[in-house]
Tab-separated table of C-alpha atoms in Angstrom:
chain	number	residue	atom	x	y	z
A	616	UNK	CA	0.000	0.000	0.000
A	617	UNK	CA	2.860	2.247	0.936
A	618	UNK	CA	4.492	1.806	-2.342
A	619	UNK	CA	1.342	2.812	-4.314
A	620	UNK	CA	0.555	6.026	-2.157
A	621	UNK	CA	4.311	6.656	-2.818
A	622	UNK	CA	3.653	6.736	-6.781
A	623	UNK	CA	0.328	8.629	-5.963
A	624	UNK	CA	2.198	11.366	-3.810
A	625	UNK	CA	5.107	11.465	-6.355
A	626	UNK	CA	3.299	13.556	-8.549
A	627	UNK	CA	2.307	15.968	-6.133
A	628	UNK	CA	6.028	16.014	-4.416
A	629	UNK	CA	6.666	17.005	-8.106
A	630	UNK	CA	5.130	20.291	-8.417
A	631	UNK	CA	5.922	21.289	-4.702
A	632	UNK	CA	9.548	21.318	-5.380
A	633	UNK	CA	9.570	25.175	-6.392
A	634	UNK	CA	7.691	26.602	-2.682
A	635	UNK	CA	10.031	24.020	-1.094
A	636	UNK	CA	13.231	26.083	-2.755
A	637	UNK	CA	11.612	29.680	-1.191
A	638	UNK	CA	11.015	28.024	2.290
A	639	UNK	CA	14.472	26.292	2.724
A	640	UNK	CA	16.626	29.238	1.346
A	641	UNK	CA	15.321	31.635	3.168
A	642	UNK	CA	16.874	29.937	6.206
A	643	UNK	CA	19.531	28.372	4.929
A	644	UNK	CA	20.725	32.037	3.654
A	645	UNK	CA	20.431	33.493	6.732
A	646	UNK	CA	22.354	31.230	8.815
A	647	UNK	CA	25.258	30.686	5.990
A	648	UNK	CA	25.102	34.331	6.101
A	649	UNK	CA	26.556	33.908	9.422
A	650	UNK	CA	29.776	31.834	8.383
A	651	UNK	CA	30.256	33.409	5.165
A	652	UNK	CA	28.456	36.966	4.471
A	653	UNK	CA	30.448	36.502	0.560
A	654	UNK	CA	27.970	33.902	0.101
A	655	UNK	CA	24.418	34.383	-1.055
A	656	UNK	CA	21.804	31.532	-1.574
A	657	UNK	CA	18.739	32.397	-3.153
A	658	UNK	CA	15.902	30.338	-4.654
A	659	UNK	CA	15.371	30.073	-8.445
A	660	UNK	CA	12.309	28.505	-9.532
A	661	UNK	CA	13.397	24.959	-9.359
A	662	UNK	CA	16.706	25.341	-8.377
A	663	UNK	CA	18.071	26.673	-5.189
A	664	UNK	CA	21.263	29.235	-6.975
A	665	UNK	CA	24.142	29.731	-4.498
A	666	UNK	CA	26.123	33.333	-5.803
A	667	UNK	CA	29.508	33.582	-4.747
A	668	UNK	CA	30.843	37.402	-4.359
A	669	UNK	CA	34.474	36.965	-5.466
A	670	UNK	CA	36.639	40.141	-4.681
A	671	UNK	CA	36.960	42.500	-7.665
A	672	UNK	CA	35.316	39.697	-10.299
A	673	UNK	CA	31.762	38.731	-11.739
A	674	UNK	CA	30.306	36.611	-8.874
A	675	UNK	CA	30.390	32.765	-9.628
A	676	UNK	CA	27.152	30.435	-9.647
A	677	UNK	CA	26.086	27.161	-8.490
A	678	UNK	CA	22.734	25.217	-8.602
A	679	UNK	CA	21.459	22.463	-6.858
A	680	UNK	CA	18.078	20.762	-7.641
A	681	UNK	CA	16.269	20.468	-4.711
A	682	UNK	CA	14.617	17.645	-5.764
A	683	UNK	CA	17.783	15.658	-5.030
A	684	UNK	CA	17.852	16.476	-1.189
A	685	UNK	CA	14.159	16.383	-0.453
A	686	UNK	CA	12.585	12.967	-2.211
A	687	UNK	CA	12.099	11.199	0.984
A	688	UNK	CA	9.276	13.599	1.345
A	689	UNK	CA	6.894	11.882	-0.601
A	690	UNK	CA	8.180	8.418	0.797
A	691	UNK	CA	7.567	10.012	4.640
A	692	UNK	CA	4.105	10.691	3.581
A	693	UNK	CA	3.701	7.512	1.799
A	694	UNK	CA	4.134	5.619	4.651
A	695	UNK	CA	2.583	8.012	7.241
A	696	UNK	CA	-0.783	7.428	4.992
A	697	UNK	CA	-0.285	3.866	5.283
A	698	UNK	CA	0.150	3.007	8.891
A	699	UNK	CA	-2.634	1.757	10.142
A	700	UNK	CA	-4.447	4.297	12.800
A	701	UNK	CA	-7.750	4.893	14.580
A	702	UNK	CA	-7.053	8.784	15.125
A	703	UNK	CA	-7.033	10.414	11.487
A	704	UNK	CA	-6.283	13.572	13.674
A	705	UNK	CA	-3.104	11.996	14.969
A	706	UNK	CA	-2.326	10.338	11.267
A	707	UNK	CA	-2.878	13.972	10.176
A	708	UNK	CA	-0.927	15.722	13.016
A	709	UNK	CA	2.045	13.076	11.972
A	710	UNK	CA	2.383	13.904	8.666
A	711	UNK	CA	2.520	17.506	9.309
A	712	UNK	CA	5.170	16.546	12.053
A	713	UNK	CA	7.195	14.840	9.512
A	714	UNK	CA	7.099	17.540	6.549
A	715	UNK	CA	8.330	20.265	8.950
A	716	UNK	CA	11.005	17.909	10.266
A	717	UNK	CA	12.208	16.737	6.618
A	718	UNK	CA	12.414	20.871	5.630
A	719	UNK	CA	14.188	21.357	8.578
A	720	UNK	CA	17.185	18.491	7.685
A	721	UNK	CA	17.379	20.455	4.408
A	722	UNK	CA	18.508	23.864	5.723
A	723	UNK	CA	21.513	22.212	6.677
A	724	UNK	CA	21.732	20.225	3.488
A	725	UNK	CA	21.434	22.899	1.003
A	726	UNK	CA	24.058	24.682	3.372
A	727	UNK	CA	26.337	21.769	3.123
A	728	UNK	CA	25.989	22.251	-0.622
A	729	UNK	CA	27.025	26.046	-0.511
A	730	UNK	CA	30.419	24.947	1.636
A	731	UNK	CA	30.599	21.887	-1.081
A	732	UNK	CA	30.903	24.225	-4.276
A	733	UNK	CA	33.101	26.927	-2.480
A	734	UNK	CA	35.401	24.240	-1.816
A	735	UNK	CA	35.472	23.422	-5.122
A	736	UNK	CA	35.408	26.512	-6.558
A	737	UNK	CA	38.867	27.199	-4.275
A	738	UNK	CA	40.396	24.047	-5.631
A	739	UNK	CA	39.497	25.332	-9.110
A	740	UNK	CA	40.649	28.876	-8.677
A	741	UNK	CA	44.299	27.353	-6.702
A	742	UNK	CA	44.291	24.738	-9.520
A	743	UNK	CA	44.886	21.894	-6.862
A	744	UNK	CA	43.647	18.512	-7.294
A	745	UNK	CA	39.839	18.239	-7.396
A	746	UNK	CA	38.616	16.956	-3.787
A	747	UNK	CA	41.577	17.582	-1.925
A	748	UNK	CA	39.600	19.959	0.165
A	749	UNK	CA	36.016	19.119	-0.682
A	750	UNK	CA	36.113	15.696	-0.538
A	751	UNK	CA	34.522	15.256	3.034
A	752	UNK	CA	31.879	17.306	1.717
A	753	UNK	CA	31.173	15.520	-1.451
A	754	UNK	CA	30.361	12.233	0.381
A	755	UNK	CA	28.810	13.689	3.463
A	756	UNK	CA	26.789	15.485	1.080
A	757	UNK	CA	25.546	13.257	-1.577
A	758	UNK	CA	25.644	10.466	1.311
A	759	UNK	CA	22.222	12.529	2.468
A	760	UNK	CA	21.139	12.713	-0.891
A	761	UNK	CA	21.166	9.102	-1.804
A	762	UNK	CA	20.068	8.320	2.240
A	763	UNK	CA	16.449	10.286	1.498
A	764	UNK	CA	14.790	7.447	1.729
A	765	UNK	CA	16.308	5.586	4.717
A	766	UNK	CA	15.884	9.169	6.245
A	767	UNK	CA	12.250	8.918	5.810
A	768	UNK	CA	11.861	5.212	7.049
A	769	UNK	CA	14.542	6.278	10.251
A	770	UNK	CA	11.616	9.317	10.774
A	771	UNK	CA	8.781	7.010	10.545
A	772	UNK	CA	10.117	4.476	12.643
A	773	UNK	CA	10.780	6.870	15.441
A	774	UNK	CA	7.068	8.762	14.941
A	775	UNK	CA	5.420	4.257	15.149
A	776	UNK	CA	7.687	3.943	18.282
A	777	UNK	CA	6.847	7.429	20.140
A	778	UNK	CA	3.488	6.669	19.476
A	779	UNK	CA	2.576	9.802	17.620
A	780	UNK	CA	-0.341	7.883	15.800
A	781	UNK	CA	-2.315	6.461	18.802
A	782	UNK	CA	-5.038	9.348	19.592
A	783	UNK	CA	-3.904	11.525	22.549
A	784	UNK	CA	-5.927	10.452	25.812
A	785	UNK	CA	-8.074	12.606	27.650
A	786	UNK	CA	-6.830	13.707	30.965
A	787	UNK	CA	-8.797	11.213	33.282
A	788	UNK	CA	-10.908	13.303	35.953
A	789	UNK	CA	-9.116	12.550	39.182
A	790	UNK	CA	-11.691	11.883	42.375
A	791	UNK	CA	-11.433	14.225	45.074
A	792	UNK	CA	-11.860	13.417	48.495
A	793	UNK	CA	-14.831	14.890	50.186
A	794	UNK	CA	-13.057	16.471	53.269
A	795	UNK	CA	-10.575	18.099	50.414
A	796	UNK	CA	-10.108	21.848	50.137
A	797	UNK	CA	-12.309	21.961	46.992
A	798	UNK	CA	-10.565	22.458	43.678
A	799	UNK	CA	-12.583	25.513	42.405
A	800	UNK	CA	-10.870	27.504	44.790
A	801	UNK	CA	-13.259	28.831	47.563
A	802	UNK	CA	-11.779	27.375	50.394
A	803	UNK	CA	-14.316	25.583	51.986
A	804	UNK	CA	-14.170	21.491	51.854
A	805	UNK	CA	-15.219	20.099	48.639
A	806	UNK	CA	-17.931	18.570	50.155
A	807	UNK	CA	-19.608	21.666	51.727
A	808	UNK	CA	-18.868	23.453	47.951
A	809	UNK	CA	-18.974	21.525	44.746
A	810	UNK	CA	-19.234	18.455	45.630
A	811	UNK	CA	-22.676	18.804	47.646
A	812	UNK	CA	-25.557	16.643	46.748
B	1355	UNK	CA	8.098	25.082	34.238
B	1356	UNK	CA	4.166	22.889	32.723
B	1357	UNK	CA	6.773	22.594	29.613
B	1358	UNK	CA	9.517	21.387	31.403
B	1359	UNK	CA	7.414	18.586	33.387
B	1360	UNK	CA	5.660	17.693	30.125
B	1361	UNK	CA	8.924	17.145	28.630
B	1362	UNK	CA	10.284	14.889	31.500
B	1363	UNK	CA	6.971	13.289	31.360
B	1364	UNK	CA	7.749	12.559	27.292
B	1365	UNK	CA	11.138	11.380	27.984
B	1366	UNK	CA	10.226	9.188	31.111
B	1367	UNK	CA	7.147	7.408	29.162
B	1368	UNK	CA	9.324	6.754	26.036
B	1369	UNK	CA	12.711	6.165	27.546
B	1370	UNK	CA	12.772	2.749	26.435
B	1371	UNK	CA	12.175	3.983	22.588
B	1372	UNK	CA	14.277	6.948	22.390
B	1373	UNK	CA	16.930	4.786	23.382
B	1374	UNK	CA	16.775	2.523	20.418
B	1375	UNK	CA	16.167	5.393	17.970
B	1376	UNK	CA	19.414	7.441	19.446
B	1377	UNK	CA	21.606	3.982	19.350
B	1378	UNK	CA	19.967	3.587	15.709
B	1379	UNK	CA	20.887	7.118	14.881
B	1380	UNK	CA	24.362	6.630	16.175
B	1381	UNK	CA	24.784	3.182	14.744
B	1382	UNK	CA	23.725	4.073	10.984
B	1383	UNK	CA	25.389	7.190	11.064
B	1384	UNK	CA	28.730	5.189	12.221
B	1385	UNK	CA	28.472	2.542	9.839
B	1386	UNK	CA	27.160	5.348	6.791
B	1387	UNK	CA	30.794	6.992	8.006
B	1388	UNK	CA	32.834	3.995	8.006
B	1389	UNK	CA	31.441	2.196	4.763
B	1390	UNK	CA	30.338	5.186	2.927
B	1391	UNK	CA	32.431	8.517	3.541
B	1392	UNK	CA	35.767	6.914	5.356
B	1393	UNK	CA	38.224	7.182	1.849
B	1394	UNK	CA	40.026	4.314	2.747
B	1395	UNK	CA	37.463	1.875	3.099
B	1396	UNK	CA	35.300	3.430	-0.335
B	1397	UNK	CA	38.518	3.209	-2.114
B	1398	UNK	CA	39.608	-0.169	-1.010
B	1399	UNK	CA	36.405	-1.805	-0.228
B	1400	UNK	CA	33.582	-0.144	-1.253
B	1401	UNK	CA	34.961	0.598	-5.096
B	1402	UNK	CA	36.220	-3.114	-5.914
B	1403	UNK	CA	32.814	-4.673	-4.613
B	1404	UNK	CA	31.231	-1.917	-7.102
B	1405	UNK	CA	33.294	-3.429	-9.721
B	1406	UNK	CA	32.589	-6.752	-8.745
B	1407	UNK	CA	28.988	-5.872	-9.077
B	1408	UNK	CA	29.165	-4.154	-12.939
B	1409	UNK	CA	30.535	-7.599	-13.589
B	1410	UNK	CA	27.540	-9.612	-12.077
B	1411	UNK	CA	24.972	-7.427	-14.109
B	1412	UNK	CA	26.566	-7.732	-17.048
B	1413	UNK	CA	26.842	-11.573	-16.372
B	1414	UNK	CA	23.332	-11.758	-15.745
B	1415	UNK	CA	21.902	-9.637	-18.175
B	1416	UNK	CA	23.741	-11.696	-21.111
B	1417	UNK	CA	22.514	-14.800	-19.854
B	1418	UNK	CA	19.182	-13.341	-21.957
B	1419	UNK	CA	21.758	-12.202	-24.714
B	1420	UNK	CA	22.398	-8.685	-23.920
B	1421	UNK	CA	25.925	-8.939	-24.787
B	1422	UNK	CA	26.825	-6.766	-22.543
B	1423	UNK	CA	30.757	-6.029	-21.166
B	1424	UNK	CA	32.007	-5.611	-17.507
B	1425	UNK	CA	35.145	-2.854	-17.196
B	1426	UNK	CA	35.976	-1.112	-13.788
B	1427	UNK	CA	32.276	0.193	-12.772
B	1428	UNK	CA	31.227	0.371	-16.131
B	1429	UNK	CA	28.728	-2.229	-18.002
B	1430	UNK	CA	27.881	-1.157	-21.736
B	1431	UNK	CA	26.463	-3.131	-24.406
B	1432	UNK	CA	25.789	-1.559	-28.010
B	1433	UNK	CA	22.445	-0.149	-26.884
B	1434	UNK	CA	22.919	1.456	-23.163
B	1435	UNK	CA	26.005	2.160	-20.599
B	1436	UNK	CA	25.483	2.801	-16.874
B	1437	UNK	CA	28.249	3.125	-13.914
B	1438	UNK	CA	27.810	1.302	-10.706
B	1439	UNK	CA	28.602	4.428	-8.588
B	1440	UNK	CA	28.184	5.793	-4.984
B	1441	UNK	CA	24.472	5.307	-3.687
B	1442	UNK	CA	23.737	2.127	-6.849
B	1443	UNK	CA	26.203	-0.031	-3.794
B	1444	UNK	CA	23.666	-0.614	-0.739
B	1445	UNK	CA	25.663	0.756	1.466
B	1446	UNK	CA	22.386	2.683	2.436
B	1447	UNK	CA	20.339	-0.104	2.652
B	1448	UNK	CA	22.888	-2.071	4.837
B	1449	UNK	CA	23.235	0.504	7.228
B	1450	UNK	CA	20.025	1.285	7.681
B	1451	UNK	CA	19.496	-2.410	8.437
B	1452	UNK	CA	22.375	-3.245	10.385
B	1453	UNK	CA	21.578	-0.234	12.803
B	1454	UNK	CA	18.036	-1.223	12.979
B	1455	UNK	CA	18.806	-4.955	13.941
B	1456	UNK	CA	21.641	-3.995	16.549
B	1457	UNK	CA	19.979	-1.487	18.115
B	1458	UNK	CA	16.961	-3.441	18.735
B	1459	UNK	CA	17.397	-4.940	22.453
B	1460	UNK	CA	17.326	-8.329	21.811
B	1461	UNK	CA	19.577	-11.902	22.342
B	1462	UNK	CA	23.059	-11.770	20.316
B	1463	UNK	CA	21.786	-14.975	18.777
B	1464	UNK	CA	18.889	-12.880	16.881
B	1465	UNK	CA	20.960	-9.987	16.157
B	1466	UNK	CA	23.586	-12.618	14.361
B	1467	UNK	CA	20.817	-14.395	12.516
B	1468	UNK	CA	19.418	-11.215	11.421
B	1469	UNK	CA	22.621	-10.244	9.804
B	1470	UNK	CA	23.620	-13.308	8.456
B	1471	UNK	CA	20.424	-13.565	6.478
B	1472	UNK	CA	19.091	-9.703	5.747
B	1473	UNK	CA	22.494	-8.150	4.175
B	1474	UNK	CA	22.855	-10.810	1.825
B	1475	UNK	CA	19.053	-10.808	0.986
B	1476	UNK	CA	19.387	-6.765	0.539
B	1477	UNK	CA	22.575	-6.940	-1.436
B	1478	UNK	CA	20.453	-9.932	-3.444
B	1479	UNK	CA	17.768	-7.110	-3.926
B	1480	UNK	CA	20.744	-4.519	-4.857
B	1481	UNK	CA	21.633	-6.561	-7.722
B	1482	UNK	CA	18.491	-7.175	-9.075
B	1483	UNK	CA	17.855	-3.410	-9.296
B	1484	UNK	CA	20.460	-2.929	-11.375
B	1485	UNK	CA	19.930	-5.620	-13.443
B	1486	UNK	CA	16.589	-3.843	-13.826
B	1487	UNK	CA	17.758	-0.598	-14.420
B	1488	UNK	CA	19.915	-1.675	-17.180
B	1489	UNK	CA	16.173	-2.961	-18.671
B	1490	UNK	CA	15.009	0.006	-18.012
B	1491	UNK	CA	17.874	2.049	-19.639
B	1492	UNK	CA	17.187	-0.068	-23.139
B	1493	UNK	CA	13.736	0.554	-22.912
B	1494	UNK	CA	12.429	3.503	-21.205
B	1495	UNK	CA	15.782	6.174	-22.136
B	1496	UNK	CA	14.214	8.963	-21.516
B	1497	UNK	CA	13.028	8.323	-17.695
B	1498	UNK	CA	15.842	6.172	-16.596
B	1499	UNK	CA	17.643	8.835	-14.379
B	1500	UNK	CA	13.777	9.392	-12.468
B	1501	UNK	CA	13.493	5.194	-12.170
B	1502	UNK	CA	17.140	5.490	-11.431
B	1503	UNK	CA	16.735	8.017	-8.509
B	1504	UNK	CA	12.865	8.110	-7.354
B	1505	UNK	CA	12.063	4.581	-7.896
B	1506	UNK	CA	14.557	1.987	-7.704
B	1507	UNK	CA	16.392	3.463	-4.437
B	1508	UNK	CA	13.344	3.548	-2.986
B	1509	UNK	CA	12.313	0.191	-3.759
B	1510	UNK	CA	15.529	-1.044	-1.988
B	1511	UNK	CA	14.807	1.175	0.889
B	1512	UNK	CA	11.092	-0.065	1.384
B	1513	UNK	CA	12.138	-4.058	0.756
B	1514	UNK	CA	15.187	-3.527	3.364
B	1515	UNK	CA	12.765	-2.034	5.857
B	1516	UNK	CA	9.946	-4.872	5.183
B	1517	UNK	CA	12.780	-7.792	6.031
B	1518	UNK	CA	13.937	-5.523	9.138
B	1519	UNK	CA	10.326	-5.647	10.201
B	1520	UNK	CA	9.942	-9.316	9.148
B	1521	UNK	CA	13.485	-9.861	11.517
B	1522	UNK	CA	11.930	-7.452	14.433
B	1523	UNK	CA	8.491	-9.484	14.451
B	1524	UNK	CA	9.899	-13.280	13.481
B	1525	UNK	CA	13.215	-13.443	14.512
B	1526	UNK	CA	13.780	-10.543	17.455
B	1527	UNK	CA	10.658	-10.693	19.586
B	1528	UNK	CA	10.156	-14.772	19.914
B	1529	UNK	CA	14.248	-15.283	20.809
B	1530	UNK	CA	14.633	-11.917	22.739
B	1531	UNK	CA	11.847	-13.386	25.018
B	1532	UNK	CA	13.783	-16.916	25.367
């Protein structure tokens, strides 16, 4: 079932990727900002565009697809759908947990893929050997990209074991003793007050 | 200060849970480091078993006449090429099964059965997504790279998480309880 909700929700992942690009570079901007202030990352339709302000020369660009970073999404949702739950509130409060938590890894991936192409663009521009910097980066980087969906299945596994799909239970009304001070306040013993008759 | 005794109240109730998930966190991410970023080990290890994989597609696929060659992590035939590269070696898939079955609490008995039998099975399921990508290379060209990407990896991902389940339910629970 999970794997045909995932080809359902594909689609839809699809056409989401462009707000996804405005609502992780936004972020990810600011904080880079931060480390680097030469370093601008801005979304571009599809694509989120990383500019990088090189002293007295046209600024240099890089691209990355956020598609790449972010396809566990539908897979998360996929198998959110398909767990089996009596609350459709909780099933419903899940997923929405999961989408913010799957944006929120890929602040810190898009960032990883600003400090990636600098890298390389410094290799370039000292014409040393490709990856003799950047290499850490490269595999730490693509390592998340290729580990979407074991992301998404490590995020849905934690979400079945906290228990984030059972229905939340009502606080249970807790009996209080008749010669209590009563609860609404007035001072007098609950029996006397509230708890009369 | 209702915040912080909510929180404690979170953490108490599922301490036996967020345990597993932070040694399953810890564990994939240490194995994802040592199989999958460590250069050593992807040069020495990692690379030749990619190799060694190009050269069990390409065996299989011409045993239905592809006539298809093996060389380094390449397999071409006339009619398609494809590289066995980083993310097509299920280093993913391991990990994310080897963390899941050693984290688990459970006898060292299960946790070595579970091993013994799941990586093979997912690096069983590994090759036969290649071999199917190469199919779907000579016969779909223009989607390959989105069955490449969106569907095959994810295939791996869900069967790898099924057999963990299958382990956690068969295997785990009945000998963890012995």
């Amino acid at each position: 079932m999970a794997a045909g909700l995932y080809v359902v929700l594909l689609p839809l992942w699809w056409y989401s990727v462009e707000g996804l690009v405005v609502l992780t570079s936004a972020p990810a901007d600011w904080i880079y900002h931060f480390f680097n202030p030469k370093v601008r990352i801005k979304p571009d339709g599809r694509v989120v565009k990383i500019v990088f302000n090189v002293a007295g020369g046209e600024p240099i660009l890089s691209g990355l697809g956020l598609d790449k970073v972010t396809y566990g999404l539908p897979m998360l949702a996929a198998l959110v759908l398909a767990t089996n739950s009596r609350s459709i509130k909780a099933k419903a409060r899940t997923l929405i947990i999961g989408i913010m938590v799957m944006l929120v890894l890929t602040v810190p991936a898009v960032m990883m893929w600003a400090k990636l192409s600098g890298l390389q663009i410094e290799e370039n521009l000292a014409g040393m050997t490709a990856g003799s910097r950047s290499g850490f980066f490269y595999y730490a980087f693509h390592g998340y990209a290729f580990s979407q969906p074991v992301v998404a299945v490590g995020l849905w596994l934690a979400f079945l074991m906290l228990g984030l799909f059972e229905a939340k239970r009502k606080a249970e009304k807790t009996p209080v003793s008749r010669n209590a001070p009563c609860p609404c306040g007035s001072g007098r013993k609950y029996k006397l007050c509230c708890g009369r008759g | 200060m209702r915040g912080i005794e909510k929180a404690s109240a979170f953490l108490s109730a599922n301490r036996k849970a967020l345990l597993f998930l932070l040694r399953f966190a810890l564990i994939f991410g240490l194995a994802y480091f040592v199989f999958g970023i460590a250069p050593g080990i992807r040069n020495g290890v990692i690379r030749p078993y990619t190799e060694w994989l190009a050269r069990a597609v390409a065996w299989t696929v011409n045993l239905f006449g592809a006539g298809a060659m093996a060389e380094g992590q390449m397999v071409s035939s006339s009619q398609f090429s494809m590289q066995i590269a980083m993310g097509c070696d299920g280093v993913e898939a391991s990990c994310l099964f080897l963390a899941g079955v050693l984290a688990y609490p459970t006898s060292w008995r299960a946790k070595m059965i579970g091993l013994a039998a799941g990586l093979p099975a997912i690096h069983a399921i590994n090759l036969a997504r290649l071999v199917m990508l190469y199919y779907a290379g000579l016969l779909l060209p223009s989607v390959v790279e989105e069955v490449h990407v969106y569907v095959a990896q994810t295939i791996v991902i869900l069967l790898s998480t099924v057999l963990l389940l299958f382990w956690l339910q068969r295997v785990a629970a009945p000998l963890g309880r012995a």
